[in-house]
Amino acid sequence: MPACAIEEAIDIKGYVEIDPEECKGCGLCVAACVQKVLSLSPQLNRYGYHPATNEEKPCNGCGLCFYACPEPGAIRVFKAID
Amino acid sequence: MSELKCIHGKADCFYEHYERKGEAQHQTHYCPGCGHGIAHKLLAESIDELGIRDRVILVSPVGCSVFLYYYFDVGNVQVAHGRAPAVATALKRAHPEAIVISYQGDGDLAAIGSAEILHAANRGENYTSIFINNAIYGMTGGQMAPTTLMGNRTTTTPFGRNVFNDGYPLHVSEVIATLEAPTYVERAALGNTKQILQAKKAIKKALETQMKGLGFSMVEILSPCPTIWKMDPVDAQKHVREGLAAVYPLGAKRDRTKEAEPRPAHIPAPALEELPRILKLDKGSDAAMPAHHETVDFRVKVAGFGGQGVLLLGQLLAEAGMDYGLEVSWLPSYGPEMRSGTSNCHVRLSNKPVDSPFVSSPNVLIALNEPSLRKFISTVEPGGLVFYNGTAIPADCVRADLRMHPIPFFAVADELGSTKVGNIVVLGALLSATGVLPLEVVDHALPRVVKAEKWIEIDRQALRRGASLLCPEVPVHV
Ligand SMILES: Cc1ncc(C[n+]2csc(CCOP(=O)(O)OP(=O)(O)O)c2C)c(N)n1
Ligand code: SF4
Ligand code: SF4
Ligand code: SF4
Ligand SMILES: [Mg+2]
């Protein structure tokens, strides 16, 4: 796993980061997220896809969206570690 | 106080940039929602988690996943359509310490490559096959695959797949599981996150099977192809879950991972020096042969019925000639029947390299029956020698420009105790008439050509009896 710990402590369980330029807007992550945190952005990315976004909302960091996504690095999932 | 840690991200096993893709080096070449990308991620994570990246050799197929090697930072070999199991076999046998993983689509594995996968699995080759079943030829634009569901319209089944025209969906995992050798075969799917996580477990287990040396492992993965299926990615995922998985039941089809014993990495080949002994090529070849100086250009045609020893006579002559330091060739030519068909062979002995093993105008014809004599008599070079198994040459076959010897060779052999050695009697006569080889050279070659001990002694007698027929001073007995 890449070492990408976020330094600042935030009082949330989890968070995802989506790279809008790697995302192809397939929507599989949106369908996979039980918490309904994700949606497809009305914006188009450079390649003409509506990338997925969490609108910077935190979530539980369950990782379901990561495994649904076909792109190797489009989604990164962070989880709060005590 | 808590800290946010990245728990899922791009696997180390992937390259940071994908060189092939001009500007979009951070994206795969797959369509949005394609199952190949997901399968890649599962495989990459499994390789990372098992710590085997430095040992992995991936074999990529022809199909949408042909560019596998642009993504995985491991050893890679890209192979011809359907041939991954053969190449994986070779890689694993040559590098037993490597973890060899073939990755194939359903057109690749189940259509053009069906023979390769069946035999690799049947041999229990210790490699791991990742089989992506999306029930279609994706890359070439949507032709029917053996795995395509009944009724599906594809470019090659425009009216829908029809049993009578196209057969039934091929259940590859079940077929493989009928074989004795495979150790682990599981069908997984990418129809939802639960299935995806199960697929990863299966991939890991398959790789562990190989790491323990337990033999052949395969994971079939039902995978969405939204583009060719003409579905949006979410519907395609649902079709995997509800359409494909209904036809292709998920789960382990073979799991002998608990009881299987590690296979030997490879069967060691015998030492090179041992080969002559193992192949029984050493018998008789130890005796020093008299050196040979004459000009020799022997073009022999031997013809007769199957079962008369036509081929053996030619082979023995060639073997002995080789021992004597001559250049030789032996070209058998026979019909499909083991007995009672016609058979002939071409033999050349020369002190120069043989340009062609084919003898079209022989200077020696050995005709062991009348049809053979009739068939080949006109081809014999003027001045040539003819040995005919009979008491007289039929009048219409007589040629004044040839030396013709009608001798009832098989009747002579019968007197020696077996008509089976008639061919050797002929050889004896040939050698005494021409002096091309000493009889002892044939004696030495005999055990290589005639494997059964009991015949060798009577063959040696037959050789001398044959020689005496034209040259009575040669003793009949050794
Ligand atoms: C010898 C040979 N025959 C045919 C082809 C054309 N061809 C390329 S990909 C392919 C089918 C691929 O289908 P599949 O293995 O299911 O892979 P997918 O693209 O669906 O992942 C065919 C027939 C080829 N490249 N080489
Ligand atoms: S990590 Fe879980 S909760 Fe967060 S966006 Fe992904 S699927 Fe939704
Ligand atoms: S699954 Fe991946 S590619 Fe598809 S929309 Fe979500 S982030 Fe984008
Ligand atoms: S055609 Fe199908 S299998 Fe090929 S990349 Fe597109 S979705 Fe994937
Ligand atoms: Mg396919």
Coordinates of C-alpha atoms and ligand atoms in Angstrom, one line a residue:
Chain A
M1 CA 0.0 0.0 0.0
P2 CA 1.4 3.4 -0.8
A3 CA 2.4 5.4 2.2
C4 CA 0.0 8.3 2.1
A5 CA -1.0 9.1 5.6
I6 CA -2.7 12.4 6.0
E7 CA -0.9 14.3 8.7
E8 CA -3.6 16.4 10.2
A9 CA -6.0 14.7 12.6
I10 CA -9.6 15.1 11.7
D11 CA -12.5 13.8 13.7
I12 CA -14.0 11.6 11.0
K13 CA -14.0 7.8 10.3
G14 CA -12.9 7.9 6.7
Y15 CA -12.5 9.8 3.5
V16 CA -12.0 9.1 -0.2
E17 CA -9.9 10.9 -2.8
I18 CA -10.9 10.6 -6.4
D19 CA -8.5 11.6 -9.1
P20 CA -10.8 13.3 -11.6
E21 CA -8.4 12.8 -14.4
E22 CA -8.1 9.0 -14.0
C23 CA -11.8 8.5 -13.4
K24 CA -13.8 7.4 -16.5
G25 CA -17.2 8.2 -15.0
C26 CA -18.5 4.6 -15.1
G27 CA -20.5 5.1 -11.9
L28 CA -19.6 1.7 -10.4
C29 CA -18.3 3.4 -7.3
V30 CA -21.5 5.4 -6.9
A31 CA -23.5 2.2 -7.1
A32 CA -21.2 0.4 -4.6
C33 CA -21.3 3.1 -1.9
V34 CA -23.8 2.1 0.7
Q35 CA -23.5 5.4 2.4
K36 CA -24.5 7.2 -0.7
V37 CA -21.5 9.6 -0.4
L38 CA -20.6 9.5 -4.1
S39 CA -22.1 11.0 -7.2
L40 CA -21.0 11.8 -10.7
S41 CA -20.0 15.4 -11.1
P42 CA -21.9 17.6 -13.6
Q43 CA -18.4 18.8 -14.7
L44 CA -16.6 17.1 -17.5
N45 CA -12.9 16.1 -17.1
R46 CA -10.3 16.5 -19.7
Y47 CA -11.3 13.3 -21.5
G48 CA -15.0 14.1 -21.5
Y49 CA -16.1 12.0 -18.6
H50 CA -18.2 13.1 -15.6
P51 CA -15.9 12.0 -12.8
A52 CA -17.1 10.7 -9.5
T53 CA -16.9 13.0 -6.5
N54 CA -17.6 12.8 -2.8
E55 CA -18.0 16.6 -2.8
E56 CA -15.4 16.5 0.0
K57 CA -17.8 14.8 2.3
P58 CA -16.3 12.4 4.8
C59 CA -17.5 8.8 5.0
N60 CA -16.8 5.5 6.9
G61 CA -13.9 4.6 4.7
C62 CA -15.3 1.1 4.0
G63 CA -13.4 0.7 0.7
L64 CA -16.3 -0.7 -1.3
C65 CA -16.0 2.0 -3.9
F66 CA -12.3 1.1 -4.3
Y67 CA -13.0 -2.5 -5.2
A68 CA -15.8 -1.6 -7.6
C69 CA -13.6 0.8 -9.5
P70 CA -11.8 -0.5 -12.6
E71 CA -9.0 2.1 -12.6
P72 CA -5.9 1.2 -10.6
G73 CA -5.4 4.6 -9.0
A74 CA -8.6 6.6 -9.4
I75 CA -9.8 6.1 -5.9
R76 CA -7.8 6.2 -2.7
V77 CA -9.5 5.4 0.6
F78 CA -8.4 6.8 3.9
K79 CA -9.4 5.5 7.3
A80 CA -9.1 7.0 10.7
I81 CA -6.5 5.1 12.8
D82 CA -6.3 5.7 16.5
Chain B
M1 CA -6.6 11.8 18.5
S2 CA -6.8 9.9 15.2
E3 CA -4.9 10.0 11.9
L4 CA -6.3 9.3 8.4
K5 CA -4.3 6.6 6.7
C6 CA -4.6 5.4 3.2
I7 CA -5.9 1.9 3.3
H8 CA -6.7 1.4 -0.4
G9 CA -4.8 2.9 -3.3
K10 CA -2.9 2.0 -6.4
A11 CA -1.1 -1.3 -5.9
D12 CA 2.7 -1.2 -5.9
C13 CA 2.7 -3.8 -8.5
F14 CA 1.4 -1.3 -11.1
Y15 CA 3.7 1.0 -12.9
E16 CA 3.3 4.6 -11.9
H17 CA 2.9 5.7 -15.5
Y18 CA 1.6 3.6 -18.4
E19 CA 4.1 4.3 -21.1
R20 CA 2.0 3.4 -24.1
K21 CA -0.6 6.0 -23.5
G22 CA 0.7 9.3 -24.9
E23 CA -0.8 11.9 -22.6
A24 CA -3.2 9.7 -20.6
Q25 CA -0.5 7.8 -18.8
H26 CA -2.4 7.5 -15.6
Q27 CA -5.4 5.7 -17.2
T28 CA -5.8 2.2 -18.5
H29 CA -6.9 1.6 -22.1
Y30 CA -10.1 -0.2 -21.0
C31 CA -13.6 1.1 -21.6
P32 CA -15.4 2.7 -18.6
G33 CA -16.7 -0.1 -16.3
C34 CA -14.7 -2.9 -17.9
G35 CA -14.0 -5.9 -15.7
H36 CA -10.5 -6.3 -16.9
G37 CA -9.5 -3.2 -14.9
I38 CA -11.0 -4.7 -11.7
A39 CA -9.4 -8.1 -12.3
H40 CA -6.0 -6.3 -12.8
K41 CA -6.4 -4.6 -9.4
L42 CA -7.3 -7.9 -7.7
L43 CA -4.3 -9.6 -9.2
A44 CA -1.9 -6.7 -8.5
E45 CA -3.0 -6.6 -4.8
S46 CA -2.7 -10.3 -4.4
I47 CA 0.9 -10.2 -5.9
D48 CA 1.8 -7.4 -3.5
E49 CA 0.2 -9.1 -0.5
L50 CA 2.0 -12.4 -1.2
G51 CA 5.3 -10.5 -1.7
I52 CA 6.0 -12.3 -4.9
R53 CA 6.4 -9.4 -7.3
D54 CA 10.0 -10.1 -8.1
R55 CA 9.2 -13.7 -9.0
V56 CA 6.1 -13.1 -11.1
I57 CA 6.1 -13.7 -14.9
L58 CA 2.8 -12.6 -16.4
V59 CA 1.7 -14.1 -19.7
S60 CA -0.6 -11.8 -21.6
P61 CA -3.0 -12.9 -24.3
V62 CA -4.5 -11.5 -27.5
G63 CA -7.7 -9.7 -26.7
C64 CA -8.6 -6.5 -24.9
S65 CA -6.0 -7.4 -22.2
V66 CA -3.2 -7.6 -24.7
F67 CA -1.5 -4.6 -23.0
L68 CA -1.3 -6.2 -19.6
Y69 CA 2.5 -5.6 -19.7
Y70 CA 2.0 -1.8 -19.8
Y71 CA 0.5 -2.0 -16.3
F72 CA 2.2 -4.7 -14.3
D73 CA 5.7 -4.0 -13.2
V74 CA 6.7 -7.7 -13.2
G75 CA 8.2 -10.1 -15.8
N76 CA 6.0 -10.2 -18.9
V77 CA 5.7 -12.3 -22.0
Q78 CA 3.0 -11.5 -24.6
V79 CA 2.0 -14.5 -26.6
A80 CA 0.0 -15.5 -29.7
H81 CA -3.7 -16.0 -29.5
G82 CA -4.7 -18.9 -27.2
R83 CA -1.1 -20.1 -26.6
A84 CA -0.6 -18.8 -23.1
P85 CA -0.9 -22.2 -21.4
A86 CA 1.9 -23.6 -23.6
V87 CA 4.2 -20.6 -22.9
A88 CA 3.3 -20.7 -19.2
T89 CA 4.2 -24.4 -19.2
A90 CA 7.6 -23.6 -20.7
L91 CA 8.3 -20.7 -18.4
K92 CA 7.4 -22.6 -15.3
R93 CA 9.5 -25.6 -16.3
A94 CA 12.4 -23.5 -17.2
H95 CA 12.1 -21.3 -14.1
P96 CA 10.6 -23.4 -11.4
E97 CA 11.2 -20.6 -8.9
A98 CA 9.1 -18.1 -10.8
I99 CA 5.4 -17.5 -10.2
V100 CA 3.9 -17.9 -13.6
I101 CA 0.5 -16.4 -14.2
S102 CA -1.4 -16.5 -17.5
Y103 CA -4.2 -14.1 -18.1
Q104 CA -6.6 -15.0 -20.9
G105 CA -10.0 -13.9 -22.2
D106 CA -12.7 -16.4 -23.2
G107 CA -12.1 -16.1 -26.9
D108 CA -8.4 -16.7 -26.2
L109 CA -8.7 -19.5 -23.7
A110 CA -12.0 -21.2 -24.6
A111 CA -12.0 -20.9 -28.4
I112 CA -8.7 -20.7 -30.3
G113 CA -6.8 -21.9 -27.2
S114 CA -9.1 -24.6 -26.0
A115 CA -6.6 -27.4 -26.7
E116 CA -3.7 -25.7 -24.9
I117 CA -5.6 -25.0 -21.7
L118 CA -7.1 -28.5 -21.6
H119 CA -3.7 -30.2 -21.9
A120 CA -1.8 -27.8 -19.6
A121 CA -4.5 -28.5 -17.0
N122 CA -4.4 -32.2 -17.7
R123 CA -0.7 -32.2 -17.1
G124 CA -1.3 -30.4 -13.9
E125 CA 1.2 -27.7 -14.8
N126 CA 2.1 -25.7 -11.7
Y127 CA 1.1 -22.3 -12.9
T128 CA -2.0 -20.1 -12.3
S129 CA -4.5 -19.3 -15.0
I130 CA -6.7 -16.2 -14.7
F131 CA -9.5 -16.6 -17.1
I132 CA -11.7 -13.6 -17.9
N133 CA -15.1 -14.7 -19.1
N134 CA -17.0 -11.8 -20.5
A135 CA -19.0 -14.1 -22.8
I136 CA -17.8 -12.3 -26.0
Y137 CA -14.9 -11.4 -28.1
G138 CA -14.4 -7.9 -26.9
M139 CA -11.4 -6.6 -28.7
T140 CA -12.5 -7.6 -32.2
G141 CA -15.9 -6.0 -31.8
G142 CA -18.3 -8.5 -30.4
Q143 CA -18.2 -11.9 -32.1
M144 CA -19.7 -14.9 -30.4
A145 CA -17.4 -16.7 -27.9
P146 CA -18.0 -20.4 -26.9
T147 CA -19.1 -18.8 -23.6
T148 CA -21.8 -16.5 -25.1
L149 CA -25.2 -17.0 -23.6
M150 CA -28.0 -18.7 -25.5
G151 CA -30.0 -16.4 -27.6
N152 CA -27.5 -13.5 -27.5
R153 CA -27.1 -11.5 -30.6
T154 CA -23.6 -10.9 -31.6
T155 CA -22.0 -9.9 -34.9
T156 CA -21.6 -13.6 -35.8
T157 CA -24.9 -14.7 -34.4
P158 CA -27.1 -11.9 -35.7
F159 CA -30.3 -13.9 -35.0
G160 CA -29.2 -14.9 -31.6
R161 CA -27.0 -17.9 -30.5
N162 CA -28.8 -21.0 -31.5
V163 CA -28.1 -24.4 -30.1
F164 CA -28.2 -26.2 -33.5
N165 CA -25.9 -23.7 -35.2
D166 CA -23.6 -22.7 -32.3
G167 CA -23.8 -25.2 -29.6
Y168 CA -24.2 -24.5 -25.9
P169 CA -22.3 -22.1 -23.6
L170 CA -19.0 -23.8 -22.7
H171 CA -18.5 -24.4 -19.0
V172 CA -14.8 -24.3 -19.0
S173 CA -14.2 -24.6 -15.2
E174 CA -16.5 -27.6 -15.0
V175 CA -14.7 -29.2 -17.9
I176 CA -11.3 -28.6 -16.4
A177 CA -12.6 -30.0 -13.1
T178 CA -13.4 -33.4 -14.8
L179 CA -9.7 -33.8 -15.3
E180 CA -7.6 -35.7 -12.7
A181 CA -4.7 -33.4 -12.4
P182 CA -5.9 -29.8 -11.6
T183 CA -5.6 -28.8 -7.9
Y184 CA -7.7 -25.7 -7.7
V185 CA -10.4 -24.4 -10.0
E186 CA -12.9 -21.8 -8.9
R187 CA -15.4 -19.6 -10.7
A188 CA -15.8 -16.1 -9.3
A189 CA -17.5 -13.0 -10.6
L190 CA -17.3 -9.2 -10.6
G191 CA -21.1 -8.6 -10.2
N192 CA -20.9 -6.6 -7.0
T193 CA -18.3 -5.8 -4.3
K194 CA -19.0 -9.0 -2.4
Q195 CA -18.3 -11.1 -5.5
I196 CA -15.3 -8.9 -6.2
L197 CA -13.8 -9.6 -2.8
Q198 CA -14.5 -13.3 -3.2
A199 CA -12.7 -13.2 -6.6
K200 CA -9.7 -11.7 -4.9
K201 CA -9.6 -14.5 -2.3
A202 CA -9.8 -17.0 -5.1
I203 CA -6.9 -15.4 -6.9
K204 CA -4.8 -15.4 -3.8
K205 CA -5.6 -19.0 -3.1
A206 CA -4.7 -19.9 -6.6
L207 CA -1.3 -18.2 -6.3
E208 CA -0.7 -19.8 -3.0
T209 CA -1.4 -23.2 -4.6
Q210 CA 1.3 -22.5 -7.1
M211 CA 3.7 -21.1 -4.5
K212 CA 3.4 -24.4 -2.6
G213 CA 4.0 -26.3 -5.8
L214 CA 0.7 -28.1 -5.6
G215 CA -0.1 -28.0 -9.3
F216 CA -2.5 -26.4 -11.8
S217 CA -4.8 -23.6 -10.5
M218 CA -7.3 -21.5 -12.3
V219 CA -9.8 -18.8 -11.5
E220 CA -12.5 -18.1 -14.0
I221 CA -13.9 -14.6 -13.5
L222 CA -17.3 -13.6 -14.9
S223 CA -16.6 -10.1 -16.0
P224 CA -18.6 -7.2 -17.5
C225 CA -18.0 -5.8 -21.0
P226 CA -20.3 -2.9 -21.1
T227 CA -19.2 -1.7 -24.5
I228 CA -20.0 -4.8 -26.5
W229 CA -23.0 -5.7 -24.3
K230 CA -24.3 -2.2 -25.1
M231 CA -25.2 -1.6 -21.4
D232 CA -24.2 1.1 -19.0
P233 CA -21.5 -0.1 -16.6
V234 CA -24.0 -0.5 -13.7
D235 CA -26.4 -2.5 -15.7
A236 CA -23.5 -4.6 -17.1
Q237 CA -22.4 -5.4 -13.5
K238 CA -26.0 -6.5 -12.8
H239 CA -26.0 -8.7 -15.9
V240 CA -22.8 -10.4 -14.5
R241 CA -24.7 -11.1 -11.2
E242 CA -28.0 -12.1 -12.7
G243 CA -27.4 -13.2 -16.3
L244 CA -23.9 -14.8 -16.4
A245 CA -23.9 -16.2 -12.9
A246 CA -27.2 -17.9 -13.5
V247 CA -25.7 -19.8 -16.4
Y248 CA -22.2 -20.2 -14.9
P249 CA -22.6 -21.2 -11.2
L250 CA -20.0 -19.6 -8.9
G251 CA -17.8 -21.4 -6.5
A252 CA -14.9 -23.9 -6.3
K253 CA -15.2 -26.7 -8.9
R254 CA -12.1 -28.4 -7.7
D255 CA -10.2 -27.9 -4.4
R256 CA -7.5 -30.4 -3.5
T257 CA -5.3 -27.8 -2.0
K258 CA -5.5 -29.5 1.4
E259 CA -4.6 -33.0 0.3
A260 CA -2.4 -32.3 -2.7
E261 CA 1.3 -33.1 -2.4
P262 CA 3.9 -30.8 -3.9
R263 CA 4.9 -31.7 -7.4
P264 CA 8.5 -32.1 -8.4
A265 CA 9.7 -28.8 -9.9
H266 CA 10.6 -30.7 -13.0
I267 CA 11.5 -34.2 -14.1
P268 CA 15.3 -34.0 -14.5
A269 CA 16.5 -34.9 -18.0
P270 CA 19.1 -37.7 -18.2
A271 CA 22.7 -36.8 -18.7
L272 CA 23.6 -36.4 -22.3
E273 CA 26.3 -39.2 -22.0
E274 CA 23.5 -41.6 -20.8
L275 CA 21.4 -41.2 -23.9
P276 CA 23.0 -43.8 -26.2
R277 CA 22.6 -46.4 -23.4
I278 CA 19.0 -45.4 -22.6
L279 CA 18.0 -45.4 -26.3
K280 CA 20.0 -48.6 -26.9
L281 CA 22.1 -46.9 -29.5
D282 CA 25.4 -48.1 -28.0
K283 CA 25.0 -51.7 -28.8
G284 CA 27.5 -52.9 -31.3
S285 CA 28.9 -49.6 -32.2
D286 CA 32.1 -50.0 -30.1
A287 CA 33.9 -52.2 -32.6
A288 CA 36.4 -50.4 -34.8
M289 CA 35.2 -50.4 -38.4
P290 CA 37.5 -51.0 -41.4
A291 CA 38.2 -47.6 -43.0
H292 CA 36.5 -47.0 -46.3
H293 CA 38.0 -45.4 -49.4
E294 CA 36.1 -46.4 -52.6
T295 CA 33.7 -44.2 -54.5
V296 CA 30.3 -45.3 -53.6
D297 CA 27.0 -44.1 -55.1
F298 CA 24.3 -46.6 -54.1
R299 CA 20.8 -45.7 -54.9
V300 CA 18.6 -48.5 -53.6
K301 CA 14.9 -49.0 -53.9
V302 CA 13.4 -51.8 -51.8
A303 CA 9.8 -52.7 -52.5
G304 CA 7.5 -55.5 -51.4
F305 CA 4.5 -56.3 -49.2
G306 CA 4.2 -54.8 -45.7
G307 CA 5.4 -57.5 -43.3
Q308 CA 8.2 -58.7 -45.6
G309 CA 10.7 -56.6 -43.8
V310 CA 11.2 -54.0 -46.5
L311 CA 11.8 -51.1 -44.2
L312 CA 14.0 -53.0 -41.9
L313 CA 16.2 -54.2 -44.7
G314 CA 16.7 -50.6 -45.9
Q315 CA 17.3 -49.3 -42.4
L316 CA 19.8 -52.0 -41.6
L317 CA 21.7 -51.2 -44.9
A318 CA 21.7 -47.5 -44.0
E319 CA 22.8 -48.1 -40.4
A320 CA 25.6 -50.4 -41.4
G321 CA 26.7 -47.9 -44.2
M322 CA 26.8 -45.2 -41.6
D323 CA 29.0 -47.3 -39.3
Y324 CA 31.3 -47.9 -42.3
G325 CA 31.8 -44.1 -42.6
L326 CA 29.5 -43.5 -45.6
E327 CA 26.9 -40.8 -46.0
V328 CA 23.5 -42.4 -45.8
S329 CA 19.8 -41.8 -46.0
W330 CA 16.8 -44.0 -45.5
L331 CA 13.4 -42.8 -46.6
P332 CA 10.5 -45.2 -45.8
S333 CA 7.3 -44.9 -47.7
Y334 CA 4.3 -46.9 -46.8
G335 CA 0.5 -47.0 -46.7
P336 CA -1.5 -46.9 -43.5
E337 CA -1.7 -50.7 -43.1
M338 CA 0.8 -52.4 -40.9
R339 CA 0.6 -55.7 -42.9
S340 CA -0.4 -56.7 -46.4
G341 CA -0.3 -53.3 -47.9
T342 CA 2.6 -52.4 -50.2
S343 CA 5.6 -50.7 -48.8
N344 CA 8.9 -49.5 -50.1
C345 CA 11.9 -47.5 -49.0
H346 CA 14.7 -45.5 -50.6
V347 CA 18.3 -45.9 -49.3
R348 CA 21.3 -44.0 -50.4
L349 CA 24.9 -44.8 -49.5
S350 CA 27.6 -42.5 -50.8
N351 CA 31.0 -41.3 -50.0
K352 CA 29.7 -37.7 -50.7
P353 CA 27.0 -35.9 -48.9
V354 CA 23.5 -37.2 -49.9
D355 CA 21.7 -34.4 -51.8
S356 CA 18.3 -36.0 -51.6
P357 CA 17.0 -39.1 -49.8
F358 CA 14.5 -39.7 -52.6
V359 CA 15.5 -42.4 -55.1
S360 CA 13.7 -42.0 -58.4
S361 CA 16.1 -43.8 -60.6
P362 CA 17.7 -46.6 -58.5
N363 CA 20.9 -48.4 -59.5
V364 CA 19.8 -51.3 -57.2
L365 CA 16.2 -52.5 -57.1
I366 CA 15.1 -55.1 -54.6
A367 CA 11.7 -56.3 -55.5
L368 CA 10.3 -58.8 -53.0
N369 CA 7.2 -59.5 -55.1
E370 CA 6.0 -59.4 -58.6
P371 CA 3.9 -56.2 -58.4
S372 CA 6.9 -54.3 -57.1
L373 CA 9.1 -55.6 -59.8
R374 CA 6.5 -54.5 -62.4
K375 CA 6.1 -51.1 -60.8
F376 CA 9.7 -50.2 -60.5
I377 CA 11.6 -52.1 -63.2
S378 CA 11.4 -49.3 -65.8
T379 CA 12.9 -46.9 -63.3
V380 CA 16.2 -48.8 -62.8
E381 CA 19.2 -47.1 -64.3
P382 CA 20.9 -49.0 -67.2
G383 CA 23.7 -51.2 -65.8
G384 CA 21.8 -51.5 -62.5
L385 CA 21.3 -54.5 -60.3
V386 CA 17.9 -56.2 -59.7
F387 CA 17.2 -58.8 -57.0
Y388 CA 13.8 -60.4 -57.4
N389 CA 12.2 -62.7 -54.9
G390 CA 11.2 -65.5 -57.3
T391 CA 12.6 -68.3 -59.4
A392 CA 12.5 -66.5 -62.7
I393 CA 12.0 -62.9 -63.9
P394 CA 8.7 -62.7 -65.7
A395 CA 9.4 -62.5 -69.4
D396 CA 7.9 -59.0 -69.9
C397 CA 10.1 -57.6 -67.1
V398 CA 13.4 -58.9 -68.5
R399 CA 15.8 -56.1 -69.4
A400 CA 19.1 -56.8 -71.2
D401 CA 20.8 -53.7 -69.8
L402 CA 20.5 -54.9 -66.2
R403 CA 22.1 -57.6 -64.1
M404 CA 19.0 -59.4 -62.8
H405 CA 19.1 -62.1 -60.0
P406 CA 15.9 -64.0 -59.5
I407 CA 16.3 -65.9 -56.2
P408 CA 13.5 -67.4 -54.0
F409 CA 14.9 -65.6 -50.9
F410 CA 12.0 -66.4 -48.7
A411 CA 12.2 -70.1 -49.6
V412 CA 15.9 -70.0 -48.6
A413 CA 15.0 -68.3 -45.4
D414 CA 12.4 -71.0 -44.7
E415 CA 15.1 -73.6 -44.9
L416 CA 17.0 -71.6 -42.2
G417 CA 14.0 -71.9 -39.9
S418 CA 11.9 -68.7 -40.6
T419 CA 10.6 -66.9 -43.6
K420 CA 10.9 -63.8 -41.5
V421 CA 14.6 -63.5 -42.2
G422 CA 14.1 -63.5 -46.0
N423 CA 14.9 -59.8 -46.1
I424 CA 18.3 -60.5 -44.5
V425 CA 19.0 -63.2 -47.0
V426 CA 18.5 -60.6 -49.7
L427 CA 20.9 -58.2 -47.9
G428 CA 23.6 -60.9 -47.8
A429 CA 23.2 -61.4 -51.5
L430 CA 23.3 -57.7 -52.2
L431 CA 26.5 -57.3 -50.2
S432 CA 28.3 -60.2 -51.8
A433 CA 27.2 -59.1 -55.3
T434 CA 28.5 -55.5 -54.8
G435 CA 31.1 -55.7 -52.0
V436 CA 29.8 -52.4 -50.8
L437 CA 30.1 -53.4 -47.1
P438 CA 31.7 -56.3 -45.3
L439 CA 29.3 -58.6 -43.6
E440 CA 30.8 -57.9 -40.2
V441 CA 29.7 -54.3 -40.4
V442 CA 26.1 -55.5 -40.7
D443 CA 26.7 -57.9 -37.8
H444 CA 27.6 -54.9 -35.7
A445 CA 24.6 -52.8 -36.8
L446 CA 22.1 -55.6 -36.3
P447 CA 21.4 -55.2 -32.6
R448 CA 20.5 -51.6 -33.0
V449 CA 17.9 -52.3 -35.7
V450 CA 16.7 -55.7 -34.5
K451 CA 15.8 -55.3 -30.8
A452 CA 14.9 -58.9 -30.0
E453 CA 18.0 -60.9 -29.0
K454 CA 16.6 -64.2 -30.3
W455 CA 16.6 -63.0 -34.0
I456 CA 20.1 -61.7 -34.1
E457 CA 21.9 -65.0 -34.4
I458 CA 19.6 -66.3 -37.1
D459 CA 19.8 -63.0 -38.9
R460 CA 23.6 -63.4 -39.0
Q461 CA 23.2 -66.8 -40.5
A462 CA 20.7 -65.5 -43.0
L463 CA 23.1 -62.8 -44.0
R464 CA 25.8 -65.4 -44.7
R465 CA 23.4 -67.7 -46.5
G466 CA 22.4 -64.9 -48.7
A467 CA 26.0 -64.0 -49.5
S468 CA 26.7 -67.6 -50.4
L469 CA 23.9 -67.7 -53.0
L470 CA 26.0 -65.6 -55.4
C471 CA 29.4 -66.4 -54.0
P472 CA 29.5 -70.0 -52.8
E473 CA 32.9 -69.8 -51.1
V474 CA 31.5 -67.7 -48.1
P475 CA 30.7 -70.1 -45.3
V476 CA 27.1 -70.5 -44.4
H477 CA 27.8 -70.6 -40.6
V478 CA 29.7 -68.1 -38.6
Ligands
LIG1 C1 -4.5 -16.1 -34.5 C2 -5.4 -15.0 -34.4 N1 -6.7 -15.2 -34.7 C3 -7.6 -14.2 -34.5 C4 -7.2 -13.0 -34.0 C5 -8.2 -11.9 -33.8 N2 -8.6 -11.7 -32.4 C6 -8.0 -10.8 -31.7 S1 -8.7 -10.7 -30.2 C7 -9.8 -11.9 -30.5 C8 -10.8 -12.4 -29.5 C9 -10.5 -11.9 -28.1 O1 -11.6 -12.3 -27.3 P1 -11.4 -12.7 -25.8 O2 -10.3 -13.6 -25.6 O3 -12.7 -13.1 -25.2 O4 -10.8 -11.3 -25.1 P2 -11.6 -10.0 -24.7 O5 -11.3 -9.0 -25.8 O6 -13.1 -10.3 -24.7 O7 -11.1 -9.7 -23.4 C10 -9.6 -12.4 -31.8 C11 -10.4 -13.4 -32.4 C12 -5.8 -12.8 -33.7 N3 -5.4 -11.7 -33.2 N4 -5.0 -13.9 -33.9
SF4_2 S1 -15.2 4.3 1.3 FE1 -17.2 3.4 1.5 S2 -18.4 5.0 2.3 FE2 -16.6 6.0 1.5 S3 -17.2 6.6 -0.5 FE3 -16.2 4.6 -0.7 S4 -17.9 3.2 -0.6 FE4 -18.7 5.2 0.2
SF4_3 S1 -15.6 3.6 -10.3 FE1 -13.7 4.6 -10.7 S2 -13.8 5.1 -12.8 FE2 -15.8 4.6 -12.3 S3 -16.7 6.5 -11.7 FE3 -15.9 5.7 -9.9 S4 -13.9 6.5 -9.7 FE4 -14.6 6.8 -11.8
SF4_4 S1 -14.6 -4.0 -25.3 FE1 -15.3 -4.9 -23.4 S2 -13.7 -6.2 -22.6 FE2 -12.8 -4.8 -24.1 S3 -12.1 -3.0 -22.9 FE3 -14.2 -2.5 -23.6 S4 -15.5 -3.2 -22.0 FE4 -13.5 -4.1 -21.7
MG5 MG -14.0 -12.1 -24.0

